[in-house]
Each structure stands twice: as structure tokens, then as C-alpha cells.
Amino acid sequence: MPGGHAPGEEFGELHSMTAARTRSVLVDRFGTGWSDAGPFPRTTAVEAEELLAALERAGERPPFVLVGHSFGGLLVANAARRRPDLVAGLVLLDPTPLEVIAFAPSNRLITGMRRSFLLAAVRHLFGAHRGRGGRTGQHCAAASIFAELSPSGLAGVGWETVVYDGDLGDLPLVLVIPRDLVGGEAVLAGARDAVEAERIRNFYLRTRVRYLAASTASRLVYTPEGTGHDFPREAPGFVVGVVEDLARELRVTSP
């Protein structure tokens, strides 16, 4: 599952490379790609249930290795928490930690993304893009789920969305993250002084590893040097290798 509220096709290259080695499945969550807008409001908790239902109704056979990037990482971790019996392992690609939403300095990027989806929905709704009305629902779906990516929005869904220490038992979990804040310079630039900048750096680096505590069978893998949060695009071969390594291990331990 890709980050943001993107369609499965955002992982098209990863999918093709993985499919050459094993079975690979892309899912368009409601409001993306080929899927309908779906019921509102959109939430990560609801989409976790829908993801599992989609796999089941498509006839896919568990157990699955679920792979998710950023917001998609939070999504697949939620799916695994709900139905660990369907999941063989998790690969979390710099997944969104809820502490960042609740406690980090104000993030204008996320706020701006939700506003842009709402504006795009209005433009499509009132005919600025005639003949493509279906896009209105897609933009509304993205704006709806992005509402939880704020302290106030998170407060209403936090208990259903958090994946906390020990929640995943001994489920094999590979956390893949960059070593530093490559690409995060804008966040550091917003600090009042050098002391606050260092505090921000420490906060983001510490919250990045929080998912390791969710399982007793977790391990940390660093991305190639010089890559940032968008490393699935920057180094797709590396990501496929990580997934393949976990799948190989699982076949040996539980054929």
C-alpha cells in the first residue's frame, strides 16, 4: 500500500518487480484508482477492515506479507493488528507514527494537502473538469481521511488507529527507515533556533522507530545512504529485496 491516499498504481514498479518473483497484489482503497468513493467518513481503521475484505473477496489466500509506505504503513499495521491470523509478516516502509501527528510542530504540508483535495473536489463538482465527475468523490475521500492527520482529528480516532507496544505479539515485522532526515530540511528550517532544531531532529528520529516495540519479532533495516522518506521511488530494487528476504525466511520457518 503506497503512502498518502494514493492508488495502488503508485506502487506499480514495485508490484511488477515483485510479481516477477512471487504473487503480488495491489489494492485501490475506496476513493482511489479504479475503486468507488466508498462510504464516509474515511478513516484508517475502516480502510484496514476494507483491505482485508478486498483480499478475501478477490479469492487471495492468506497468510499475507503486507507492505505499506508512510500512511500506507499505518494502514497495513492496523490490518495486522485486527487479523493477525491472516498475516505472515509486515514490511513497514517509514510508516507514519501517530506521535508525529499528535505532538510534532505544526506541519503545513499535511494541512495544505487536505485543503488542496477539498478545493479540487469543488472544482470537479462545479464543472471545472466536465466529464470527469467521478474525481469529485476521490478528492473528497482523500480530504476525509486526511482529517485524522491533525491533533484534533486524531483525538477522535486514536484508539482505533494506534498500533501500540506489543499489539502485534510475535508477528515478524521489518521496519525500513532512512538513517537521517534527508528531505526533511524544511521542517528543521522552521525551528526558532539551533536548540529547537536539534530537538525536532531528535523527535523525528525517535518516533521513526516506535513500531519496533509493536512486535517481539521486529527488526530494523536502514535504507541506502542518501535516500529519504520517498525511498520506495528512489530505490525500488532495495525495497523488493527486503520483501523477498522476509518472504524467503517465512517459507523456511513456516512453509
Coordinates of C-alpha atoms in Angstrom, one line a residue:
M1 CA 0.0 0.0 0.0
P2 CA 1.5 3.3 -1.0
G3 CA 1.6 6.4 1.1
G4 CA -0.8 9.3 1.3
H5 CA -4.1 8.2 -0.1
A6 CA -2.7 7.2 -3.4
P7 CA -4.0 4.4 -5.6
G8 CA -2.2 1.1 -5.8
E9 CA -0.7 2.0 -9.1
E10 CA 1.7 4.3 -7.2
F11 CA 3.5 1.1 -6.3
G12 CA 3.3 -0.2 -9.9
E13 CA 7.0 -0.5 -10.4
L14 CA 7.5 -2.3 -7.0
H15 CA 4.5 -4.6 -7.9
S16 CA 5.9 -5.5 -11.3
M17 CA 9.4 -6.3 -9.8
T18 CA 7.9 -8.4 -7.0
A19 CA 5.4 -10.2 -9.3
A20 CA 8.4 -11.5 -11.3
R21 CA 9.4 -13.4 -8.2
T22 CA 6.2 -14.2 -6.3
R23 CA 2.5 -13.4 -6.1
S24 CA 1.9 -9.7 -5.7
V25 CA -1.4 -7.8 -5.2
L26 CA -2.2 -4.1 -5.5
V27 CA -5.4 -2.8 -3.9
D28 CA -7.1 0.5 -4.8
R29 CA -8.6 1.6 -1.5
F30 CA -12.0 3.4 -1.8
G31 CA -11.7 6.8 -3.4
T32 CA -8.5 5.8 -5.4
G33 CA -7.8 4.3 -8.7
W34 CA -10.5 2.1 -10.1
S35 CA -12.5 1.9 -6.8
D36 CA -15.6 3.9 -6.0
A37 CA -15.5 6.7 -3.4
G38 CA -16.9 4.4 -0.7
P39 CA -18.7 5.3 2.5
F40 CA -17.8 8.4 4.5
P41 CA -16.1 9.3 6.7
R42 CA -12.9 7.7 5.5
T43 CA -10.6 6.5 8.3
T44 CA -7.5 4.3 8.6
A45 CA -9.5 2.0 10.9
V46 CA -12.2 1.5 8.3
E47 CA -9.8 1.1 5.5
A48 CA -7.9 -1.6 7.4
E49 CA -11.1 -3.7 7.5
E50 CA -11.8 -2.9 3.9
L51 CA -8.3 -4.0 2.8
L52 CA -8.8 -7.4 4.4
A53 CA -12.3 -7.8 2.9
A54 CA -11.0 -6.9 -0.6
L55 CA -8.3 -9.6 -0.4
E56 CA -10.8 -12.2 0.9
R57 CA -13.4 -11.4 -1.8
A58 CA -10.8 -11.4 -4.5
G59 CA -10.0 -15.0 -3.5
E60 CA -6.5 -14.3 -2.4
R61 CA -5.2 -16.9 0.0
P62 CA -3.6 -15.9 3.4
P63 CA -1.3 -15.6 5.1
F64 CA -0.1 -12.4 3.5
V65 CA 3.0 -10.3 3.8
L66 CA 1.6 -6.8 4.0
V67 CA 3.8 -4.0 2.7
G68 CA 3.0 -0.3 3.3
H69 CA 4.8 3.0 2.9
S70 CA 4.2 6.1 5.1
F71 CA 0.4 6.4 5.7
G72 CA 0.0 3.0 3.9
G73 CA 2.3 1.6 6.6
L74 CA 0.0 2.8 9.3
L75 CA -2.8 1.2 7.3
V76 CA -1.3 -2.3 7.0
A77 CA -0.1 -2.3 10.6
N78 CA -3.8 -1.7 11.6
A79 CA -4.9 -4.6 9.3
A80 CA -2.4 -6.9 11.0
R81 CA -3.5 -5.8 14.5
R82 CA -7.1 -6.7 13.6
R83 CA -6.5 -10.0 11.9
P84 CA -3.0 -11.4 12.8
D85 CA -4.3 -14.9 11.7
L86 CA -4.3 -13.6 8.1
V87 CA -0.8 -12.1 8.2
A88 CA 2.5 -13.8 7.9
G89 CA 4.6 -10.7 8.3
L90 CA 4.8 -6.9 7.8
V91 CA 7.2 -4.7 5.9
L92 CA 6.7 -1.1 7.1
L93 CA 8.4 1.5 4.9
D94 CA 8.9 4.5 7.1
P95 CA 5.4 4.3 8.4
T96 CA 3.5 7.2 9.8
P97 CA 3.9 7.3 13.6
L98 CA 0.9 8.9 15.4
E99 CA 3.1 10.7 17.8
V100 CA 4.2 12.9 14.8
I101 CA 0.6 13.9 14.2
A102 CA -0.2 14.5 17.9
F103 CA 2.9 16.2 19.1
A104 CA 5.2 17.4 16.3
P105 CA 5.4 21.0 15.3
S106 CA 2.6 22.2 13.0
N107 CA 3.0 20.6 9.6
R108 CA 1.8 22.9 6.9
L109 CA 2.4 20.3 4.2
I110 CA -0.3 18.0 5.6
T111 CA -2.7 20.8 6.2
G112 CA -2.1 22.1 2.7
M113 CA -2.7 18.7 1.1
R114 CA -6.1 18.4 2.7
R115 CA -7.1 21.9 1.6
S116 CA -5.9 21.1 -1.9
F117 CA -8.0 17.9 -2.1
L118 CA -11.1 19.9 -0.9
L119 CA -10.5 22.6 -3.5
A120 CA -10.0 20.1 -6.3
A121 CA -13.3 18.4 -5.3
V122 CA -15.2 21.6 -5.5
R123 CA -13.7 22.4 -8.9
H124 CA -14.7 19.0 -10.3
L125 CA -18.2 19.2 -8.6
F126 CA -19.0 22.6 -10.3
G127 CA -17.8 21.7 -13.7
A128 CA -14.2 23.0 -13.9
H129 CA -13.4 19.5 -15.2
R130 CA -16.5 18.4 -17.0
G131 CA -16.9 14.8 -17.9
R132 CA -14.8 13.6 -15.0
G133 CA -17.3 13.8 -12.2
G134 CA -16.0 10.7 -10.5
R135 CA -13.0 12.6 -9.5
T136 CA -15.1 14.6 -7.0
G137 CA -15.6 11.6 -4.8
Q138 CA -12.0 10.6 -5.0
H139 CA -10.8 14.1 -3.9
C140 CA -13.4 14.1 -1.1
A141 CA -12.3 10.6 0.1
A142 CA -8.7 11.9 0.4
A143 CA -9.7 15.0 2.2
S144 CA -11.9 12.9 4.5
I145 CA -9.1 10.6 5.7
F146 CA -6.6 13.4 5.9
A147 CA -8.8 14.9 8.6
E148 CA -7.3 12.4 11.1
L149 CA -3.8 13.6 10.4
S150 CA -4.2 16.5 12.8
P151 CA -4.1 16.6 16.6
S152 CA -7.9 17.3 16.8
G153 CA -8.7 14.8 14.1
L154 CA -6.5 12.1 15.7
A155 CA -8.2 12.6 19.1
G156 CA -11.4 11.2 17.7
V157 CA -9.9 8.1 16.1
G158 CA -6.7 7.5 18.0
W159 CA -7.8 4.4 20.0
E160 CA -9.0 2.6 16.8
T161 CA -5.9 3.7 14.8
V162 CA -2.9 3.4 17.1
V163 CA -0.7 0.3 16.9
Y164 CA 1.0 0.3 20.3
D165 CA 3.7 -1.6 22.1
G166 CA 3.1 -5.3 22.0
D167 CA -0.1 -5.0 19.9
L168 CA 1.3 -7.3 17.2
G169 CA 2.6 -10.1 19.5
D170 CA 5.4 -12.0 17.8
L171 CA 4.4 -11.2 14.3
P172 CA 7.6 -10.9 12.1
L173 CA 8.0 -7.2 11.4
V174 CA 10.6 -5.4 9.3
L175 CA 10.9 -1.6 9.8
V176 CA 12.7 0.1 7.0
I177 CA 13.7 3.7 7.6
P178 CA 16.3 6.3 6.5
R179 CA 19.2 6.9 8.9
D180 CA 18.7 10.7 9.0
L181 CA 16.3 13.4 7.9
V182 CA 17.2 13.6 4.3
G183 CA 14.3 15.6 2.7
G184 CA 13.2 17.0 6.0
E185 CA 15.2 20.1 5.8
A186 CA 12.1 22.3 5.6
V187 CA 10.9 21.0 9.0
L188 CA 14.2 21.9 10.6
A189 CA 14.3 25.2 8.9
G190 CA 11.1 26.2 10.8
A191 CA 12.8 25.9 14.2
R192 CA 13.3 29.1 16.2
D193 CA 17.0 28.4 16.9
A194 CA 19.6 25.6 16.8
V195 CA 18.4 24.2 20.1
E196 CA 14.9 23.7 18.9
A197 CA 16.2 22.3 15.5
E198 CA 18.1 19.6 17.4
R199 CA 15.0 18.8 19.5
I200 CA 12.9 18.5 16.3
R201 CA 15.6 16.2 14.7
N202 CA 15.7 14.0 17.8
F203 CA 11.9 13.8 18.0
Y204 CA 11.5 12.7 14.4
L205 CA 14.3 10.1 14.6
R206 CA 13.0 8.7 17.8
T207 CA 9.4 8.4 16.6
R208 CA 10.5 6.8 13.4
V209 CA 11.5 3.6 15.3
R210 CA 8.4 3.3 17.5
Y211 CA 6.9 0.5 15.5
L212 CA 9.8 -1.8 16.6
A213 CA 8.0 -2.1 20.0
A214 CA 4.8 -3.3 18.4
S215 CA 6.2 -6.9 18.0
T216 CA 8.7 -9.0 19.8
A217 CA 9.9 -10.3 16.4
S218 CA 10.8 -6.9 14.8
R219 CA 14.0 -5.8 13.2
L220 CA 15.3 -2.6 11.8
V221 CA 16.7 -2.1 8.3
Y222 CA 18.2 1.2 7.1
T223 CA 17.6 2.5 3.5
P224 CA 20.6 3.2 1.2
E225 CA 22.6 6.2 2.1
G226 CA 21.3 9.5 0.7
T227 CA 17.7 8.3 0.4
G228 CA 14.9 9.9 2.3
H229 CA 11.2 9.3 3.1
D230 CA 10.5 8.7 -0.6
F231 CA 12.9 5.8 -0.9
P232 CA 10.4 3.4 -2.5
R233 CA 10.6 5.5 -5.6
E234 CA 14.4 6.2 -5.2
A235 CA 15.4 2.6 -4.6
P236 CA 12.7 0.2 -5.6
G237 CA 15.1 -2.7 -6.1
F238 CA 16.2 -2.3 -2.5
V239 CA 12.6 -2.5 -1.3
V240 CA 11.8 -5.5 -3.3
G241 CA 14.9 -7.2 -1.9
V242 CA 13.8 -6.5 1.7
V243 CA 10.3 -8.0 0.9
E244 CA 11.9 -11.0 -0.8
D245 CA 14.2 -11.7 2.1
L246 CA 11.3 -11.7 4.6
A247 CA 9.2 -14.0 2.3
R248 CA 12.1 -16.4 2.0
E249 CA 12.6 -16.5 5.8
L250 CA 8.9 -17.2 6.3
R251 CA 8.9 -20.0 3.8
V252 CA 11.7 -21.7 5.7
T253 CA 10.2 -21.2 9.2
S254 CA 6.6 -21.9 8.1
P255 CA 6.5 -23.5 4.6

